[in-house]
Amino acid sequence: MLSAKNLQLTFNPGTPIETRALRGMSLSIPAGQFVTVIGSNGAGKSTFLNAISGDQWVDSGTISIDGSDVTRQPVWARALRVARVFQDPMAGTCEDLTIEENMALAQERGTIRGLRSAVKAHQRETFRARLATLGLGLENRLTDRIGLLSGGQRQAVSLLMAALQPSRILLLDEHTAALDPRTADFVLQLTARIVAENQLTTMMVTHSMRQALDVGQRTVMLHQGQVVLDVSGEQRQRLDVPDLLQMFEKVRGEKLADDALLLG
Ligand SMILES: Nc1ncnc2c1ncn2[C@@H]1O[C@H](COP(=O)(O)OP(=O)(O)OP(=O)(O)O)[C@@H](O)[C@H]1O
Ligand SMILES: [Mg+2]
């Protein structure tokens, strides 16, 4: 269970570029639920994910994972519980290390070990088997530098790495956005499979309304640092892409009205 309560975060407070990125963000996600997250540019999606991983601390509010308060825990302390895959395929892996070294680092995350400790034979077999499930031939490239892989291949390996970690929470920030449509589709299907197999509690940020409704069990729309739509079950099934687009227009319209009020 992941729970965020009344998160507030203001960047550059008291300056002309002050930005209130999170304004009372609250969301509870039961263990194993897969939530898609949408919202216009600047809505606070990445900031919210950063707050959960600890990459960004909130000014106030509480974040708890499985009942324990992690609000003031640094990234490394949360790494045992939270795995991430970023939009940029170059982020999240060490390009100078080999595929198997990257996978070993993911598997040993949160444990004390020497950097570049030798990959053990039994680990290598696990990695080979996992990589084979991708159908990309990467099981024969264990000792290739990960920097040699294409963006799609790296995202696929990043997802496998996330599943090798002991963490139960997976944060995906537009992780298919930099991929061509076919590869994006492949990585999306892989995501659904890995999440289901490992019963990961997942938040996936996307700008695709189709993905937002088709993937996972629940859709959340953020706007100005708050949750403005939260649908699941039958209500979600009844929604279609035009409905979501209409809601975007509605919240944007309300914002325009707010601004007009402020100006007036
Ligand atoms: N480190 C930072 N310093 C200052 N402002 C920031 C910082 N990070 C984010 N912001 C601001 O906070 C707001 C929310 O940004 P965020 O990146 O969370 O949006 P987003 O919903 O992920 O948007 P996008 O769809 O463009 O990725 C924006 O106004 C952004 O400019
Ligand atoms: Mg973002």
PDB file of C-alpha atoms and ligand atoms in Angstrom:
ATOM      1  CA  MET A   1       0.000   0.000   0.000  1.00  0.00           C
ATOM      2  CA  LEU A   2       1.337   3.366  -1.053  1.00  0.00           C
ATOM      3  CA  SER A   3      -0.166   6.432   0.518  1.00  0.00           C
ATOM      4  CA  ALA A   4       0.429  10.127  -0.092  1.00  0.00           C
ATOM      5  CA  LYS A   5      -1.416  12.581   2.110  1.00  0.00           C
ATOM      6  CA  ASN A   6      -1.762  16.285   1.478  1.00  0.00           C
ATOM      7  CA  LEU A   7       1.640  16.756  -0.180  1.00  0.00           C
ATOM      8  CA  GLN A   8       2.729  20.356  -0.627  1.00  0.00           C
ATOM      9  CA  LEU A   9       5.815  21.399  -2.554  1.00  0.00           C
ATOM     10  CA  THR A  10       6.779  24.875  -3.714  1.00  0.00           C
ATOM     11  CA  PHE A  11       9.855  25.461  -5.870  1.00  0.00           C
ATOM     12  CA  ASN A  12      11.743  28.753  -5.393  1.00  0.00           C
ATOM     13  CA  PRO A  13       9.400  30.075  -2.701  1.00  0.00           C
ATOM     14  CA  GLY A  14       9.178  33.821  -2.282  1.00  0.00           C
ATOM     15  CA  THR A  15      10.793  34.543  -5.659  1.00  0.00           C
ATOM     16  CA  PRO A  16       9.211  35.734  -8.906  1.00  0.00           C
ATOM     17  CA  ILE A  17       9.589  32.175 -10.279  1.00  0.00           C
ATOM     18  CA  GLU A  18       7.805  30.549  -7.340  1.00  0.00           C
ATOM     19  CA  THR A  19       5.992  27.389  -8.500  1.00  0.00           C
ATOM     20  CA  ARG A  20       3.537  25.478  -6.371  1.00  0.00           C
ATOM     21  CA  ALA A  21       4.099  22.071  -7.939  1.00  0.00           C
ATOM     22  CA  LEU A  22       2.150  20.008  -5.381  1.00  0.00           C
ATOM     23  CA  ARG A  23      -0.870  21.596  -3.729  1.00  0.00           C
ATOM     24  CA  GLY A  24      -2.408  19.062  -1.430  1.00  0.00           C
ATOM     25  CA  MET A  25      -1.748  15.951  -3.474  1.00  0.00           C
ATOM     26  CA  SER A  26      -3.363  12.918  -1.885  1.00  0.00           C
ATOM     27  CA  LEU A  27      -3.556   9.408  -3.287  1.00  0.00           C
ATOM     28  CA  SER A  28      -3.743   5.909  -1.812  1.00  0.00           C
ATOM     29  CA  ILE A  29      -2.868   2.878  -3.915  1.00  0.00           C
ATOM     30  CA  PRO A  30      -3.539  -0.637  -2.611  1.00  0.00           C
ATOM     31  CA  ALA A  31      -0.738  -3.200  -3.002  1.00  0.00           C
ATOM     32  CA  GLY A  32      -0.554  -4.619  -6.501  1.00  0.00           C
ATOM     33  CA  GLN A  33      -2.722  -1.987  -8.166  1.00  0.00           C
ATOM     34  CA  PHE A  34      -1.605  -0.530 -11.512  1.00  0.00           C
ATOM     35  CA  VAL A  35      -2.517   3.159 -11.849  1.00  0.00           C
ATOM     36  CA  THR A  36      -2.062   5.287 -14.971  1.00  0.00           C
ATOM     37  CA  VAL A  37      -1.372   8.979 -14.369  1.00  0.00           C
ATOM     38  CA  ILE A  38      -2.272  11.720 -16.845  1.00  0.00           C
ATOM     39  CA  GLY A  39      -2.252  15.513 -16.757  1.00  0.00           C
ATOM     40  CA  SER A  40      -1.068  18.412 -18.894  1.00  0.00           C
ATOM     41  CA  ASN A  41       2.551  19.639 -18.958  1.00  0.00           C
ATOM     42  CA  GLY A  42       3.478  21.051 -15.582  1.00  0.00           C
ATOM     43  CA  ALA A  43       0.580  19.351 -13.766  1.00  0.00           C
ATOM     44  CA  GLY A  44       3.012  17.902 -11.218  1.00  0.00           C
ATOM     45  CA  LYS A  45       3.239  14.283 -12.417  1.00  0.00           C
ATOM     46  CA  SER A  46       7.035  13.959 -12.380  1.00  0.00           C
ATOM     47  CA  THR A  47       7.274  15.962  -9.167  1.00  0.00           C
ATOM     48  CA  PHE A  48       4.819  13.571  -7.543  1.00  0.00           C
ATOM     49  CA  LEU A  49       6.865  10.543  -8.631  1.00  0.00           C
ATOM     50  CA  ASN A  50      10.066  12.261  -7.470  1.00  0.00           C
ATOM     51  CA  ALA A  51       8.438  12.895  -4.100  1.00  0.00           C
ATOM     52  CA  ILE A  52       7.571   9.213  -3.745  1.00  0.00           C
ATOM     53  CA  SER A  53      11.063   8.007  -4.717  1.00  0.00           C
ATOM     54  CA  GLY A  54      12.678  10.601  -2.449  1.00  0.00           C
ATOM     55  CA  ASP A  55      14.450  12.414  -5.306  1.00  0.00           C
ATOM     56  CA  GLN A  56      12.506  15.470  -4.185  1.00  0.00           C
ATOM     57  CA  TRP A  57      11.461  16.137  -0.625  1.00  0.00           C
ATOM     58  CA  VAL A  58       8.061  17.662   0.050  1.00  0.00           C
ATOM     59  CA  ASP A  59       7.532  20.765   2.209  1.00  0.00           C
ATOM     60  CA  SER A  60       4.719  19.096   4.103  1.00  0.00           C
ATOM     61  CA  GLY A  61       2.430  16.093   3.971  1.00  0.00           C
ATOM     62  CA  THR A  62       3.129  12.408   4.507  1.00  0.00           C
ATOM     63  CA  ILE A  63       4.244   9.571   2.278  1.00  0.00           C
ATOM     64  CA  SER A  64       3.964   6.070   3.640  1.00  0.00           C
ATOM     65  CA  ILE A  65       4.715   2.676   2.188  1.00  0.00           C
ATOM     66  CA  ASP A  66       3.151  -0.408   3.740  1.00  0.00           C
ATOM     67  CA  GLY A  67       2.334   1.603   6.824  1.00  0.00           C
ATOM     68  CA  SER A  68       5.796   3.036   7.459  1.00  0.00           C
ATOM     69  CA  ASP A  69       6.424   6.748   7.089  1.00  0.00           C
ATOM     70  CA  VAL A  70       9.133   7.355   4.450  1.00  0.00           C
ATOM     71  CA  THR A  71       8.577  11.115   4.038  1.00  0.00           C
ATOM     72  CA  ARG A  72      12.024  12.020   5.384  1.00  0.00           C
ATOM     73  CA  GLN A  73      13.877   9.019   4.034  1.00  0.00           C
ATOM     74  CA  PRO A  74      16.552   9.702   1.394  1.00  0.00           C
ATOM     75  CA  VAL A  75      16.442   8.035  -2.033  1.00  0.00           C
ATOM     76  CA  TRP A  76      18.866   5.250  -1.126  1.00  0.00           C
ATOM     77  CA  ALA A  77      16.812   4.250   1.889  1.00  0.00           C
ATOM     78  CA  ARG A  78      13.655   4.052  -0.244  1.00  0.00           C
ATOM     79  CA  ALA A  79      15.421   2.170  -3.041  1.00  0.00           C
ATOM     80  CA  LEU A  80      14.585  -1.119  -1.344  1.00  0.00           C
ATOM     81  CA  ARG A  81      10.901  -0.320  -1.783  1.00  0.00           C
ATOM     82  CA  VAL A  82      10.760   1.812  -4.932  1.00  0.00           C
ATOM     83  CA  ALA A  83      12.025   1.106  -8.466  1.00  0.00           C
ATOM     84  CA  ARG A  84      11.867   3.599 -11.343  1.00  0.00           C
ATOM     85  CA  VAL A  85      12.023   3.655 -15.111  1.00  0.00           C
ATOM     86  CA  PHE A  86      12.474   7.066 -16.721  1.00  0.00           C
ATOM     87  CA  GLN A  87      11.496   8.605 -20.052  1.00  0.00           C
ATOM     88  CA  ASP A  88      15.142   8.834 -21.083  1.00  0.00           C
ATOM     89  CA  PRO A  89      16.437   5.318 -21.839  1.00  0.00           C
ATOM     90  CA  MET A  90      19.919   6.552 -20.824  1.00  0.00           C
ATOM     91  CA  ALA A  91      18.742   7.281 -17.285  1.00  0.00           C
ATOM     92  CA  GLY A  92      18.503   4.552 -14.678  1.00  0.00           C
ATOM     93  CA  THR A  93      21.256   2.299 -16.031  1.00  0.00           C
ATOM     94  CA  CYS A  94      25.058   2.662 -15.971  1.00  0.00           C
ATOM     95  CA  GLU A  95      26.071   2.764 -19.595  1.00  0.00           C
ATOM     96  CA  ASP A  96      29.689   1.846 -18.945  1.00  0.00           C
ATOM     97  CA  LEU A  97      28.751  -1.370 -17.152  1.00  0.00           C
ATOM     98  CA  THR A  98      27.717  -4.540 -18.955  1.00  0.00           C
ATOM     99  CA  ILE A  99      24.132  -5.808 -19.132  1.00  0.00           C
ATOM    100  CA  GLU A 100      24.835  -8.448 -16.478  1.00  0.00           C
ATOM    101  CA  GLU A 101      26.611  -5.972 -14.188  1.00  0.00           C
ATOM    102  CA  ASN A 102      23.643  -3.615 -14.402  1.00  0.00           C
ATOM    103  CA  MET A 103      21.268  -6.461 -13.601  1.00  0.00           C
ATOM    104  CA  ALA A 104      23.446  -7.579 -10.666  1.00  0.00           C
ATOM    105  CA  LEU A 105      23.424  -4.034  -9.283  1.00  0.00           C
ATOM    106  CA  ALA A 106      19.619  -3.987  -9.490  1.00  0.00           C
ATOM    107  CA  GLN A 107      19.333  -7.360  -7.789  1.00  0.00           C
ATOM    108  CA  GLU A 108      21.692  -6.366  -4.994  1.00  0.00           C
ATOM    109  CA  ARG A 109      20.096  -2.987  -4.502  1.00  0.00           C
ATOM    110  CA  GLY A 110      19.848  -2.053  -0.846  1.00  0.00           C
ATOM    111  CA  THR A 111      22.406  -4.650   0.231  1.00  0.00           C
ATOM    112  CA  ILE A 112      26.012  -3.899   1.101  1.00  0.00           C
ATOM    113  CA  ARG A 113      28.356  -4.992  -1.648  1.00  0.00           C
ATOM    114  CA  GLY A 114      31.473  -3.911  -3.450  1.00  0.00           C
ATOM    115  CA  LEU A 115      30.792  -2.007  -6.645  1.00  0.00           C
ATOM    116  CA  ARG A 116      31.413  -4.188  -9.703  1.00  0.00           C
ATOM    117  CA  SER A 117      31.516  -7.275  -7.531  1.00  0.00           C
ATOM    118  CA  ALA A 118      31.816 -10.267  -9.842  1.00  0.00           C
ATOM    119  CA  VAL A 119      28.574 -11.534 -11.309  1.00  0.00           C
ATOM    120  CA  LYS A 120      28.027 -14.972  -9.865  1.00  0.00           C
ATOM    121  CA  ALA A 121      27.316 -17.997 -12.046  1.00  0.00           C
ATOM    122  CA  HIS A 122      23.812 -18.575 -10.675  1.00  0.00           C
ATOM    123  CA  GLN A 123      22.975 -14.897 -11.173  1.00  0.00           C
ATOM    124  CA  ARG A 124      24.164 -15.103 -14.767  1.00  0.00           C
ATOM    125  CA  GLU A 125      21.792 -17.994 -15.428  1.00  0.00           C
ATOM    126  CA  THR A 126      18.853 -16.071 -13.933  1.00  0.00           C
ATOM    127  CA  PHE A 127      19.686 -13.017 -16.026  1.00  0.00           C
ATOM    128  CA  ARG A 128      20.059 -15.093 -19.170  1.00  0.00           C
ATOM    129  CA  ALA A 129      16.655 -16.704 -18.595  1.00  0.00           C
ATOM    130  CA  ARG A 130      14.960 -13.368 -17.892  1.00  0.00           C
ATOM    131  CA  LEU A 131      16.525 -11.733 -20.942  1.00  0.00           C
ATOM    132  CA  ALA A 132      15.435 -14.649 -23.134  1.00  0.00           C
ATOM    133  CA  THR A 133      11.779 -13.884 -22.299  1.00  0.00           C
ATOM    134  CA  LEU A 134      12.162 -10.554 -24.103  1.00  0.00           C
ATOM    135  CA  GLY A 135      12.743 -12.254 -27.439  1.00  0.00           C
ATOM    136  CA  LEU A 136      15.356  -9.661 -28.373  1.00  0.00           C
ATOM    137  CA  GLY A 137      18.407 -11.950 -28.352  1.00  0.00           C
ATOM    138  CA  LEU A 138      19.894 -10.061 -25.405  1.00  0.00           C
ATOM    139  CA  GLU A 139      20.552 -13.314 -23.556  1.00  0.00           C
ATOM    140  CA  ASN A 140      23.578 -13.691 -25.827  1.00  0.00           C
ATOM    141  CA  ARG A 141      24.896 -10.225 -25.020  1.00  0.00           C
ATOM    142  CA  LEU A 142      25.293 -10.400 -21.224  1.00  0.00           C
ATOM    143  CA  THR A 143      28.795  -8.971 -21.317  1.00  0.00           C
ATOM    144  CA  ASP A 144      28.038  -6.157 -23.787  1.00  0.00           C
ATOM    145  CA  ARG A 145      28.100  -2.642 -22.371  1.00  0.00           C
ATOM    146  CA  ILE A 146      24.501  -1.520 -21.806  1.00  0.00           C
ATOM    147  CA  GLY A 147      25.371   1.746 -23.574  1.00  0.00           C
ATOM    148  CA  LEU A 148      25.461  -0.210 -26.830  1.00  0.00           C
ATOM    149  CA  LEU A 149      21.766  -1.090 -26.681  1.00  0.00           C
ATOM    150  CA  SER A 150      19.007   0.795 -28.500  1.00  0.00           C
ATOM    151  CA  GLY A 151      16.565   2.891 -26.478  1.00  0.00           C
ATOM    152  CA  GLY A 152      13.844   0.225 -26.650  1.00  0.00           C
ATOM    153  CA  GLN A 153      16.234  -2.552 -25.636  1.00  0.00           C
ATOM    154  CA  ARG A 154      17.414  -0.463 -22.693  1.00  0.00           C
ATOM    155  CA  GLN A 155      13.877   0.252 -21.521  1.00  0.00           C
ATOM    156  CA  ALA A 156      13.105  -3.476 -21.723  1.00  0.00           C
ATOM    157  CA  VAL A 157      16.204  -4.295 -19.643  1.00  0.00           C
ATOM    158  CA  SER A 158      15.322  -1.487 -17.209  1.00  0.00           C
ATOM    159  CA  LEU A 159      11.927  -3.122 -16.631  1.00  0.00           C
ATOM    160  CA  LEU A 160      13.570  -6.484 -16.007  1.00  0.00           C
ATOM    161  CA  MET A 161      15.944  -4.766 -13.596  1.00  0.00           C
ATOM    162  CA  ALA A 162      13.032  -3.184 -11.752  1.00  0.00           C
ATOM    163  CA  ALA A 163      11.533  -6.645 -11.289  1.00  0.00           C
ATOM    164  CA  LEU A 164      14.867  -8.015  -9.996  1.00  0.00           C
ATOM    165  CA  GLN A 165      14.915  -5.437  -7.212  1.00  0.00           C
ATOM    166  CA  PRO A 166      13.327  -6.341  -3.920  1.00  0.00           C
ATOM    167  CA  SER A 167      11.010  -3.310  -4.254  1.00  0.00           C
ATOM    168  CA  ARG A 168       7.262  -3.689  -4.611  1.00  0.00           C
ATOM    169  CA  ILE A 169       6.571  -0.232  -6.031  1.00  0.00           C
ATOM    170  CA  LEU A 170       7.278   0.672  -9.641  1.00  0.00           C
ATOM    171  CA  LEU A 171       7.255   4.251 -10.917  1.00  0.00           C
ATOM    172  CA  LEU A 172       7.198   4.760 -14.685  1.00  0.00           C
ATOM    173  CA  ASP A 173       7.548   8.314 -15.960  1.00  0.00           C
ATOM    174  CA  GLU A 174       6.574   8.359 -19.652  1.00  0.00           C
ATOM    175  CA  HIS A 175       8.904   5.396 -20.112  1.00  0.00           C
ATOM    176  CA  THR A 176       7.684   4.691 -23.659  1.00  0.00           C
ATOM    177  CA  ALA A 177       7.655   8.319 -24.867  1.00  0.00           C
ATOM    178  CA  ALA A 178      11.088   8.223 -26.515  1.00  0.00           C
ATOM    179  CA  LEU A 179      10.413   4.983 -28.415  1.00  0.00           C
ATOM    180  CA  ASP A 180       9.042   4.389 -31.916  1.00  0.00           C
ATOM    181  CA  PRO A 181       5.393   3.221 -31.947  1.00  0.00           C
ATOM    182  CA  ARG A 182       6.144  -0.485 -32.400  1.00  0.00           C
ATOM    183  CA  THR A 183       8.831  -0.559 -29.723  1.00  0.00           C
ATOM    184  CA  ALA A 184       6.642   1.531 -27.422  1.00  0.00           C
ATOM    185  CA  ASP A 185       3.895  -1.044 -27.826  1.00  0.00           C
ATOM    186  CA  PHE A 186       6.335  -3.877 -27.079  1.00  0.00           C
ATOM    187  CA  VAL A 187       7.627  -2.144 -23.933  1.00  0.00           C
ATOM    188  CA  LEU A 188       4.070  -1.407 -22.822  1.00  0.00           C
ATOM    189  CA  GLN A 189       3.047  -5.051 -23.137  1.00  0.00           C
ATOM    190  CA  LEU A 190       6.210  -6.070 -21.305  1.00  0.00           C
ATOM    191  CA  THR A 191       5.308  -3.587 -18.572  1.00  0.00           C
ATOM    192  CA  ALA A 192       1.860  -5.132 -18.130  1.00  0.00           C
ATOM    193  CA  ARG A 193       3.380  -8.617 -17.962  1.00  0.00           C
ATOM    194  CA  ILE A 194       6.104  -7.716 -15.446  1.00  0.00           C
ATOM    195  CA  VAL A 195       3.693  -5.779 -13.237  1.00  0.00           C
ATOM    196  CA  ALA A 196       1.201  -8.666 -13.211  1.00  0.00           C
ATOM    197  CA  GLU A 197       3.818 -11.396 -12.666  1.00  0.00           C
ATOM    198  CA  ASN A 198       5.443  -9.555  -9.785  1.00  0.00           C
ATOM    199  CA  GLN A 199       2.251  -7.956  -8.444  1.00  0.00           C
ATOM    200  CA  LEU A 200       3.941  -4.577  -8.342  1.00  0.00           C
ATOM    201  CA  THR A 201       2.139  -1.499  -7.107  1.00  0.00           C
ATOM    202  CA  THR A 202       2.600   0.701 -10.149  1.00  0.00           C
ATOM    203  CA  MET A 203       2.179   4.303 -11.253  1.00  0.00           C
ATOM    204  CA  MET A 204       2.670   4.950 -14.949  1.00  0.00           C
ATOM    205  CA  VAL A 205       2.701   8.496 -16.277  1.00  0.00           C
ATOM    206  CA  THR A 206       1.580   8.776 -19.889  1.00  0.00           C
ATOM    207  CA  HIS A 207       0.405  11.409 -22.342  1.00  0.00           C
ATOM    208  CA  SER A 208      -1.505   8.787 -24.309  1.00  0.00           C
ATOM    209  CA  MET A 209      -5.179   8.834 -23.324  1.00  0.00           C
ATOM    210  CA  ARG A 210      -5.609   5.439 -24.987  1.00  0.00           C
ATOM    211  CA  GLN A 211      -2.861   3.913 -22.783  1.00  0.00           C
ATOM    212  CA  ALA A 212      -4.269   5.661 -19.750  1.00  0.00           C
ATOM    213  CA  LEU A 213      -7.575   3.832 -20.162  1.00  0.00           C
ATOM    214  CA  ASP A 214      -6.349   0.513 -21.545  1.00  0.00           C
ATOM    215  CA  VAL A 215      -3.473  -0.234 -19.191  1.00  0.00           C
ATOM    216  CA  GLY A 216      -3.832  -1.003 -15.491  1.00  0.00           C
ATOM    217  CA  GLN A 217      -6.933  -0.796 -13.313  1.00  0.00           C
ATOM    218  CA  ARG A 218      -7.249   2.850 -12.407  1.00  0.00           C
ATOM    219  CA  THR A 219      -6.699   6.257 -14.027  1.00  0.00           C
ATOM    220  CA  VAL A 220      -5.775   9.404 -12.149  1.00  0.00           C
ATOM    221  CA  MET A 221      -5.642  12.892 -13.657  1.00  0.00           C
ATOM    222  CA  LEU A 222      -3.473  15.538 -12.020  1.00  0.00           C
ATOM    223  CA  HIS A 223      -3.895  19.261 -12.462  1.00  0.00           C
ATOM    224  CA  GLN A 224      -2.022  22.032 -10.679  1.00  0.00           C
ATOM    225  CA  GLY A 225      -0.544  19.647  -8.161  1.00  0.00           C
ATOM    226  CA  GLN A 226      -3.777  17.938  -7.194  1.00  0.00           C
ATOM    227  CA  VAL A 227      -5.788  14.883  -8.170  1.00  0.00           C
ATOM    228  CA  VAL A 228      -8.778  16.103 -10.207  1.00  0.00           C
ATOM    229  CA  LEU A 229     -10.018  12.755 -11.533  1.00  0.00           C
ATOM    230  CA  ASP A 230      -9.749   9.264 -10.065  1.00  0.00           C
ATOM    231  CA  VAL A 231     -11.607   6.488 -11.870  1.00  0.00           C
ATOM    232  CA  SER A 232     -11.586   2.708 -11.729  1.00  0.00           C
ATOM    233  CA  GLY A 233     -13.937  -0.229 -12.270  1.00  0.00           C
ATOM    234  CA  GLU A 234     -17.097   0.255 -14.306  1.00  0.00           C
ATOM    235  CA  GLN A 235     -16.838   4.006 -14.260  1.00  0.00           C
ATOM    236  CA  ARG A 236     -13.465   3.730 -15.970  1.00  0.00           C
ATOM    237  CA  GLN A 237     -14.688   1.151 -18.442  1.00  0.00           C
ATOM    238  CA  ARG A 238     -17.411   3.520 -19.572  1.00  0.00           C
ATOM    239  CA  LEU A 239     -14.881   6.272 -20.308  1.00  0.00           C
ATOM    240  CA  ASP A 240     -13.414   6.785 -23.749  1.00  0.00           C
ATOM    241  CA  VAL A 241     -10.598   8.956 -25.061  1.00  0.00           C
ATOM    242  CA  PRO A 242     -12.906  11.893 -25.984  1.00  0.00           C
ATOM    243  CA  ASP A 243     -14.259  11.883 -22.408  1.00  0.00           C
ATOM    244  CA  LEU A 244     -10.748  12.312 -21.031  1.00  0.00           C
ATOM    245  CA  LEU A 245      -9.977  15.053 -23.547  1.00  0.00           C
ATOM    246  CA  GLN A 246     -13.148  16.815 -22.509  1.00  0.00           C
ATOM    247  CA  MET A 247     -12.074  16.627 -18.864  1.00  0.00           C
ATOM    248  CA  PHE A 248      -8.722  18.148 -19.808  1.00  0.00           C
ATOM    249  CA  GLU A 249     -10.564  21.048 -21.417  1.00  0.00           C
ATOM    250  CA  LYS A 250     -12.810  21.383 -18.392  1.00  0.00           C
ATOM    251  CA  VAL A 251      -9.986  21.659 -15.833  1.00  0.00           C
ATOM    252  CA  ARG A 252      -8.098  23.990 -18.160  1.00  0.00           C
ATOM    253  CA  GLY A 253     -11.216  26.131 -18.506  1.00  0.00           C
ATOM    254  CA  GLU A 254     -11.590  26.310 -14.763  1.00  0.00           C
ATOM    255  CA  LYS A 255      -7.974  27.402 -14.492  1.00  0.00           C
ATOM    256  CA  LEU A 256      -8.566  30.158 -17.052  1.00  0.00           C
ATOM    257  CA  ALA A 257     -11.561  31.303 -15.022  1.00  0.00           C
ATOM    258  CA  ASP A 258      -9.393  31.317 -11.864  1.00  0.00           C
ATOM    259  CA  ASP A 259      -6.724  33.376 -13.602  1.00  0.00           C
ATOM    260  CA  ALA A 260      -9.314  35.819 -14.892  1.00  0.00           C
ATOM    261  CA  LEU A 261     -10.583  36.176 -11.343  1.00  0.00           C
ATOM    262  CA  LEU A 262      -7.058  36.865 -10.082  1.00  0.00           C
ATOM    263  CA  LEU A 263      -6.414  39.407 -12.823  1.00  0.00           C
ATOM    264  CA  GLY A 264      -9.777  41.043 -12.278  1.00  0.00           C
TER     265      GLY A 264
HETATM  266  N1  LIG B   1      13.460  21.346  -9.868  1.00  0.00           N
HETATM  267  C1  LIG B   1      12.543  22.253 -10.165  1.00  0.00           C
HETATM  268  N2  LIG B   1      12.745  23.569  -9.927  1.00  0.00           N
HETATM  269  C2  LIG B   1      11.804  24.492 -10.206  1.00  0.00           C
HETATM  270  N3  LIG B   1      10.603  24.202 -10.723  1.00  0.00           N
HETATM  271  C3  LIG B   1      10.334  22.915 -10.984  1.00  0.00           C
HETATM  272  C4  LIG B   1      11.274  21.874 -10.728  1.00  0.00           C
HETATM  273  N4  LIG B   1      10.738  20.690 -11.099  1.00  0.00           N
HETATM  274  C5  LIG B   1       9.513  20.966 -11.563  1.00  0.00           C
HETATM  275  N5  LIG B   1       9.260  22.302 -11.497  1.00  0.00           N
HETATM  276  C6  LIG B   1       8.006  22.967 -11.867  1.00  0.00           C
HETATM  277  O1  LIG B   1       6.946  22.309 -11.184  1.00  0.00           O
HETATM  278  C7  LIG B   1       5.808  22.192 -12.030  1.00  0.00           C
HETATM  279  C8  LIG B   1       5.435  20.733 -12.166  1.00  0.00           C
HETATM  280  O2  LIG B   1       6.435  20.114 -12.950  1.00  0.00           O
HETATM  281  P1  LIG B   1       6.433  18.557 -13.317  1.00  0.00           P
HETATM  282  O3  LIG B   1       7.733  18.262 -13.961  1.00  0.00           O
HETATM  283  O4  LIG B   1       6.061  17.782 -12.120  1.00  0.00           O
HETATM  284  O5  LIG B   1       5.256  18.477 -14.384  1.00  0.00           O
HETATM  285  P2  LIG B   1       4.752  17.225 -15.245  1.00  0.00           P
HETATM  286  O6  LIG B   1       3.314  17.028 -14.914  1.00  0.00           O
HETATM  287  O7  LIG B   1       5.664  16.083 -15.062  1.00  0.00           O
HETATM  288  O8  LIG B   1       4.846  17.806 -16.724  1.00  0.00           O
HETATM  289  P3  LIG B   1       5.307  17.125 -18.104  1.00  0.00           P
HETATM  290  O9  LIG B   1       4.084  16.480 -18.683  1.00  0.00           O
HETATM  291  O10 LIG B   1       5.760  18.286 -18.923  1.00  0.00           O
HETATM  292  O11 LIG B   1       6.406  16.151 -17.817  1.00  0.00           O
HETATM  293  C9  LIG B   1       6.182  22.864 -13.345  1.00  0.00           C
HETATM  294  O12 LIG B   1       5.691  24.183 -13.312  1.00  0.00           O
HETATM  295  C10 LIG B   1       7.691  22.823 -13.340  1.00  0.00           C
HETATM  296  O13 LIG B   1       8.213  23.905 -14.077  1.00  0.00           O
HETATM  297 MG    MG B   2       6.981  15.037 -16.279  1.00  0.00          MG
END
